[in-house]
Amino acid sequence: MMRRIEGGTLLMGSEEFYPEEGPVVEVAVAAFEIDETAVTNAEFARFVAETGYVTVAERPLDPAEFDIPEPAGRAAGSLVFTPTRGPVDLDDWRQWWRWVPGAQWRHPRGPESTIEGTGDHPVVQLAFDDATAYAAWAGKRLPTETEWEWAARGGLVGARFAWGDDPQEPDVLRANTWQGRFPYLNSGANGWIGTAPVRSFPPNGYGLFEMTGNTWEWTDTTWSTHESGDGSGHCGCGPDATSGDRVLKGGSHLCSPDYCLRYRPAARSRQSVDSAATHIGFRCARSIRGAM
């Protein structure tokens, strides 16, 4: 189901948190439609069944291009989050991300894992081309970063979070985020460690679910730096980015205040278009003809 989002003037970005989010700028947004939830495993499965589409993570890779050691490098696979046994240096994301042959949307944590019983969870392990292919099949497109942030704010102007300025409390969670000490201790958000089913947490002011937390979401916007930022925009979510990268929005179930406070509408991360991971999904948008 999609929601119509009326247009307006967005105060985009933030100057409170990470440099790549600033400066705050005024941006005009035309009316558009956006999915109430992220695309689910069941929805993506229907797309694959009808089209025979093969995702990027299911295609063998060139180990030299992706700096992946042999013999795993030539096998199809993707990045899988793996908790550490205890505290580690948070500057080195390689301590909790592993390249796993056989990891893909049907087997998000590797060939022994499954999505059975999780049809209502957001689909993950999808690269940018996978998301755009699904969107085209559905007669939709990916949202721009501006549209996504406008929708995520739910009518709130300049608020830190999708629900207001106050951080969420452990006993009243509003988003699926890391509960505990990253990357080794997570008690789960309302019992969910990893992704939660869509509509598990309260909707924002526009009736949209999990716009922050649960999974990062692809946008169609090519990454660009902001005047006040250093241009990195990288929260340790995978390989270093390259030119032509896209903006991810929303944070994920791996976001933790002691490491990555990015489950906020203004937060953004730079992602290589050919990368997939266990915490990246998407939702679709659609233009409204003649919208101003």
Coordinates of C-alpha atoms in Angstrom, one line a residue:
M1 CA 0.0 0.0 0.0
M2 CA 1.2 3.5 -0.8
R3 CA 0.6 6.8 0.9
R4 CA 0.3 10.1 -0.9
I5 CA 2.7 12.7 0.6
E6 CA 1.8 16.3 -0.1
G7 CA 4.6 18.6 -1.1
G8 CA 6.2 21.5 0.7
T9 CA 9.5 23.0 1.8
L10 CA 11.9 20.6 3.6
L11 CA 14.5 21.8 6.0
M12 CA 16.9 19.1 4.9
G13 CA 19.8 17.8 6.9
S14 CA 21.2 18.5 10.4
E15 CA 24.1 20.2 12.0
E16 CA 23.9 18.4 15.4
F17 CA 25.4 15.0 14.6
Y18 CA 27.6 13.9 11.6
P19 CA 29.3 16.3 9.2
E20 CA 27.9 14.8 6.1
E21 CA 24.4 15.8 7.2
G22 CA 25.0 19.5 7.0
P23 CA 24.4 22.3 6.3
V24 CA 20.7 22.5 6.7
V25 CA 19.1 23.7 3.5
E26 CA 15.6 24.5 2.3
V27 CA 14.4 22.2 -0.5
A28 CA 11.1 22.2 -2.4
V29 CA 9.4 18.8 -2.5
A30 CA 6.6 18.0 -5.0
A31 CA 3.8 15.7 -3.9
F32 CA 4.5 12.0 -4.5
E33 CA 3.5 8.5 -3.3
I34 CA 5.6 6.2 -1.2
D35 CA 5.2 2.7 0.2
E36 CA 3.9 2.4 3.7
T37 CA 6.6 -0.2 4.5
A38 CA 9.9 -1.5 3.1
V39 CA 9.5 -4.2 0.4
T40 CA 9.2 -7.6 2.1
N41 CA 10.6 -11.0 1.4
A42 CA 7.2 -12.2 0.2
E43 CA 6.9 -9.3 -2.2
F44 CA 10.3 -9.7 -3.6
A45 CA 9.8 -13.4 -4.0
R46 CA 6.7 -12.7 -6.2
F47 CA 8.9 -10.5 -8.4
V48 CA 11.6 -13.2 -8.8
A49 CA 9.0 -15.9 -9.5
E50 CA 7.4 -13.8 -12.3
T51 CA 10.6 -12.5 -13.9
G52 CA 13.4 -15.0 -13.0
Y53 CA 15.5 -12.1 -11.8
V54 CA 18.9 -13.0 -10.4
T55 CA 20.3 -10.6 -7.8
V56 CA 23.7 -9.1 -7.7
A57 CA 24.7 -11.2 -4.7
E58 CA 23.8 -14.4 -6.6
R59 CA 26.3 -13.6 -9.4
P60 CA 30.0 -14.6 -9.2
L61 CA 32.3 -11.6 -8.5
D62 CA 35.8 -10.6 -9.5
P63 CA 37.9 -10.9 -6.3
A64 CA 40.4 -8.4 -7.6
E65 CA 37.7 -5.8 -8.1
F66 CA 36.2 -6.3 -4.7
D67 CA 39.4 -7.0 -2.7
I68 CA 38.0 -10.4 -1.5
P69 CA 40.6 -13.1 -0.8
E70 CA 40.5 -16.4 -2.7
P71 CA 38.9 -18.9 -2.7
A72 CA 35.8 -17.1 -1.5
G73 CA 36.3 -14.2 -4.0
R74 CA 34.9 -15.9 -7.1
A75 CA 31.9 -17.4 -5.4
A76 CA 28.6 -15.5 -5.3
G77 CA 28.0 -14.0 -1.9
S78 CA 27.6 -10.9 0.2
L79 CA 28.4 -9.2 3.4
V80 CA 27.0 -10.6 6.7
F81 CA 27.0 -9.0 10.1
T82 CA 28.7 -11.2 12.7
P83 CA 28.7 -10.0 16.3
T84 CA 32.1 -10.0 18.0
R85 CA 32.8 -11.8 21.2
G86 CA 33.5 -8.6 23.2
P87 CA 34.5 -5.0 22.9
V88 CA 36.6 -4.1 19.8
D89 CA 38.0 -1.1 18.1
L90 CA 34.9 0.6 16.5
D91 CA 37.0 2.3 13.8
D92 CA 37.5 -1.1 12.0
W93 CA 34.2 -2.4 10.5
R94 CA 36.0 -5.5 9.2
Q95 CA 35.8 -6.9 12.7
W96 CA 32.0 -7.4 12.5
W97 CA 31.4 -7.8 8.7
R98 CA 32.3 -11.0 6.9
W99 CA 32.1 -11.8 3.2
V100 CA 30.0 -15.0 3.1
P101 CA 29.8 -17.1 -0.1
G102 CA 26.2 -18.1 -0.7
A103 CA 24.7 -15.1 1.2
Q104 CA 21.8 -13.6 -0.8
W105 CA 18.3 -12.5 -0.3
R106 CA 16.9 -16.1 0.2
H107 CA 19.8 -16.9 2.5
P108 CA 20.7 -13.6 4.1
R109 CA 23.2 -14.9 6.6
G110 CA 24.7 -17.6 4.4
P111 CA 23.7 -20.8 2.7
E112 CA 22.5 -22.4 5.9
S113 CA 20.1 -19.6 6.7
T114 CA 16.6 -19.1 5.4
I115 CA 13.8 -16.6 5.1
E116 CA 11.2 -19.3 5.8
G117 CA 8.6 -17.8 8.2
T118 CA 9.8 -14.2 7.6
G119 CA 7.7 -13.3 4.6
D120 CA 6.7 -10.1 6.3
H121 CA 10.3 -9.0 7.1
P122 CA 12.0 -6.5 4.9
V123 CA 14.0 -8.1 2.1
V124 CA 17.8 -7.6 2.5
Q125 CA 21.0 -8.5 0.7
L126 CA 20.0 -6.4 -2.3
A127 CA 22.2 -4.1 -4.3
F128 CA 21.0 -0.9 -6.0
D129 CA 20.3 -2.6 -9.3
D130 CA 18.1 -5.2 -7.6
A131 CA 16.0 -2.5 -5.9
T132 CA 15.6 -0.5 -9.2
A133 CA 14.7 -3.7 -11.1
Y134 CA 11.9 -4.5 -8.6
A135 CA 10.7 -0.9 -8.6
A136 CA 10.4 -0.9 -12.4
W137 CA 8.5 -4.2 -12.4
A138 CA 6.1 -2.8 -9.8
G139 CA 5.5 0.3 -11.9
K140 CA 7.3 2.5 -9.4
R141 CA 10.8 3.9 -8.7
L142 CA 13.1 4.5 -5.8
P143 CA 12.6 7.7 -3.8
T144 CA 15.0 10.6 -4.0
E145 CA 16.9 11.4 -0.8
T146 CA 14.8 14.6 -0.5
E147 CA 11.5 12.7 -0.9
W148 CA 12.7 10.0 1.6
E149 CA 13.7 12.6 4.2
W150 CA 10.5 14.6 3.8
A151 CA 8.4 11.4 4.2
A152 CA 10.4 10.2 7.1
R153 CA 9.9 13.4 9.1
G154 CA 6.1 12.8 9.0
G155 CA 5.2 16.5 9.1
L156 CA 7.7 17.4 11.9
V157 CA 9.9 20.3 11.1
G158 CA 13.6 20.0 12.1
A159 CA 13.0 17.2 14.7
R160 CA 15.9 14.9 15.5
F161 CA 14.0 11.7 15.2
A162 CA 10.9 10.6 13.2
W163 CA 8.8 10.9 16.4
G164 CA 10.3 14.1 17.8
D165 CA 13.4 15.4 19.6
D166 CA 13.6 12.9 22.5
P167 CA 15.6 9.7 22.1
Q168 CA 13.6 6.5 22.4
E169 CA 13.4 4.8 25.8
P170 CA 14.1 1.1 26.2
D171 CA 10.5 0.5 27.5
V172 CA 8.8 2.5 24.7
L173 CA 10.7 1.7 21.6
R174 CA 9.8 3.5 18.4
A175 CA 12.3 1.9 16.1
N176 CA 14.2 -1.4 15.6
T177 CA 17.7 -0.4 16.7
W178 CA 20.6 -2.1 18.6
Q179 CA 19.8 -2.6 22.3
G180 CA 23.1 -3.0 24.3
R181 CA 26.7 -2.6 23.5
F182 CA 27.7 -2.7 19.8
P183 CA 28.9 -5.0 18.2
Y184 CA 28.8 -7.8 20.8
L185 CA 25.8 -7.4 23.1
N186 CA 22.2 -6.9 21.8
S187 CA 19.2 -7.8 23.8
G188 CA 16.9 -7.1 20.8
A189 CA 14.3 -4.4 20.1
N190 CA 10.9 -5.7 21.4
G191 CA 12.4 -9.2 21.1
W192 CA 13.8 -8.7 17.6
I193 CA 17.5 -9.3 17.0
G194 CA 18.0 -8.5 13.4
T195 CA 15.1 -7.4 11.2
A196 CA 11.6 -7.2 12.6
P197 CA 8.4 -7.7 10.6
V198 CA 7.2 -4.5 8.9
R199 CA 4.6 -2.6 10.9
S200 CA 6.2 -3.8 14.2
F201 CA 6.8 -0.3 15.4
P202 CA 4.6 2.8 15.5
P203 CA 4.1 4.7 12.2
N204 CA 5.2 8.3 11.8
G205 CA 2.9 11.2 11.2
Y206 CA 2.3 10.2 7.6
G207 CA 1.4 6.6 8.4
L208 CA 4.7 5.2 7.3
F209 CA 6.3 2.4 9.2
E210 CA 10.0 1.8 10.1
M211 CA 11.3 4.8 8.2
T212 CA 14.1 4.7 10.6
G213 CA 15.7 1.6 12.1
N214 CA 15.1 -2.0 10.9
T215 CA 17.0 -1.6 7.5
W216 CA 18.9 1.1 5.7
E217 CA 17.0 2.0 2.5
W218 CA 18.3 2.7 -1.0
T219 CA 17.5 6.0 -2.6
D220 CA 18.0 7.1 -6.2
T221 CA 20.2 10.0 -5.3
T222 CA 23.8 9.9 -6.2
W223 CA 26.1 10.7 -3.3
S224 CA 27.4 14.2 -3.1
T225 CA 29.2 16.0 -0.3
H226 CA 27.8 18.9 1.8
E227 CA 29.7 22.1 2.4
S228 CA 30.3 21.3 6.0
G229 CA 31.0 17.6 5.7
D230 CA 34.1 15.7 4.9
G231 CA 32.4 13.7 2.3
S232 CA 32.9 10.3 3.8
G233 CA 29.4 9.6 5.1
H234 CA 30.3 6.1 5.9
C235 CA 29.2 4.4 9.1
G236 CA 31.1 1.2 8.9
C237 CA 28.4 -0.6 6.9
G238 CA 30.6 -2.2 4.3
P239 CA 33.3 -1.6 1.7
D240 CA 34.7 1.8 1.1
A241 CA 32.6 3.7 -1.4
T242 CA 33.5 4.8 -4.9
S243 CA 32.2 7.3 -7.5
G244 CA 28.6 6.8 -8.6
D245 CA 27.5 5.7 -5.1
R246 CA 24.0 6.2 -3.9
V247 CA 22.6 7.6 -0.6
L248 CA 21.2 5.2 1.9
K249 CA 18.7 6.6 4.5
G250 CA 17.1 5.6 7.8
G251 CA 19.7 3.6 9.7
S252 CA 19.1 -0.1 10.7
H253 CA 18.8 -2.6 13.5
L254 CA 22.5 -2.3 13.8
C255 CA 22.4 1.4 14.8
S256 CA 23.5 2.0 18.3
P257 CA 23.9 5.3 20.2
D258 CA 27.4 4.3 21.3
Y259 CA 28.5 3.7 17.6
C260 CA 26.1 4.8 14.9
L261 CA 23.3 7.3 15.9
R262 CA 21.8 7.3 12.4
Y263 CA 18.3 6.1 12.9
R264 CA 17.1 9.7 12.2
P265 CA 15.5 11.3 9.1
A266 CA 18.6 13.5 8.4
A267 CA 21.1 10.7 8.6
R268 CA 22.7 9.5 5.4
S269 CA 25.3 6.9 4.4
R270 CA 27.3 6.4 1.2
Q271 CA 26.9 3.0 -0.4
S272 CA 28.5 1.4 -3.4
V273 CA 25.8 0.4 -5.9
D274 CA 27.2 -3.1 -6.3
S275 CA 27.2 -3.9 -2.5
A276 CA 24.5 -5.7 -0.6
A277 CA 24.4 -6.6 3.1
T278 CA 22.2 -8.0 5.8
H279 CA 20.9 -4.6 6.9
I280 CA 20.1 -2.9 3.5
G281 CA 16.6 -2.9 2.0
F282 CA 14.4 -0.5 0.2
R283 CA 10.9 0.9 -0.4
C284 CA 9.4 2.4 -3.6
A285 CA 8.0 5.7 -4.5
R286 CA 5.8 7.0 -7.4
S287 CA 5.5 10.4 -9.0
I288 CA 2.2 12.1 -9.1
R289 CA 1.5 13.6 -12.6
G290 CA 1.3 17.4 -12.5
A291 CA 2.3 17.6 -8.8
M292 CA 3.8 20.8 -7.7

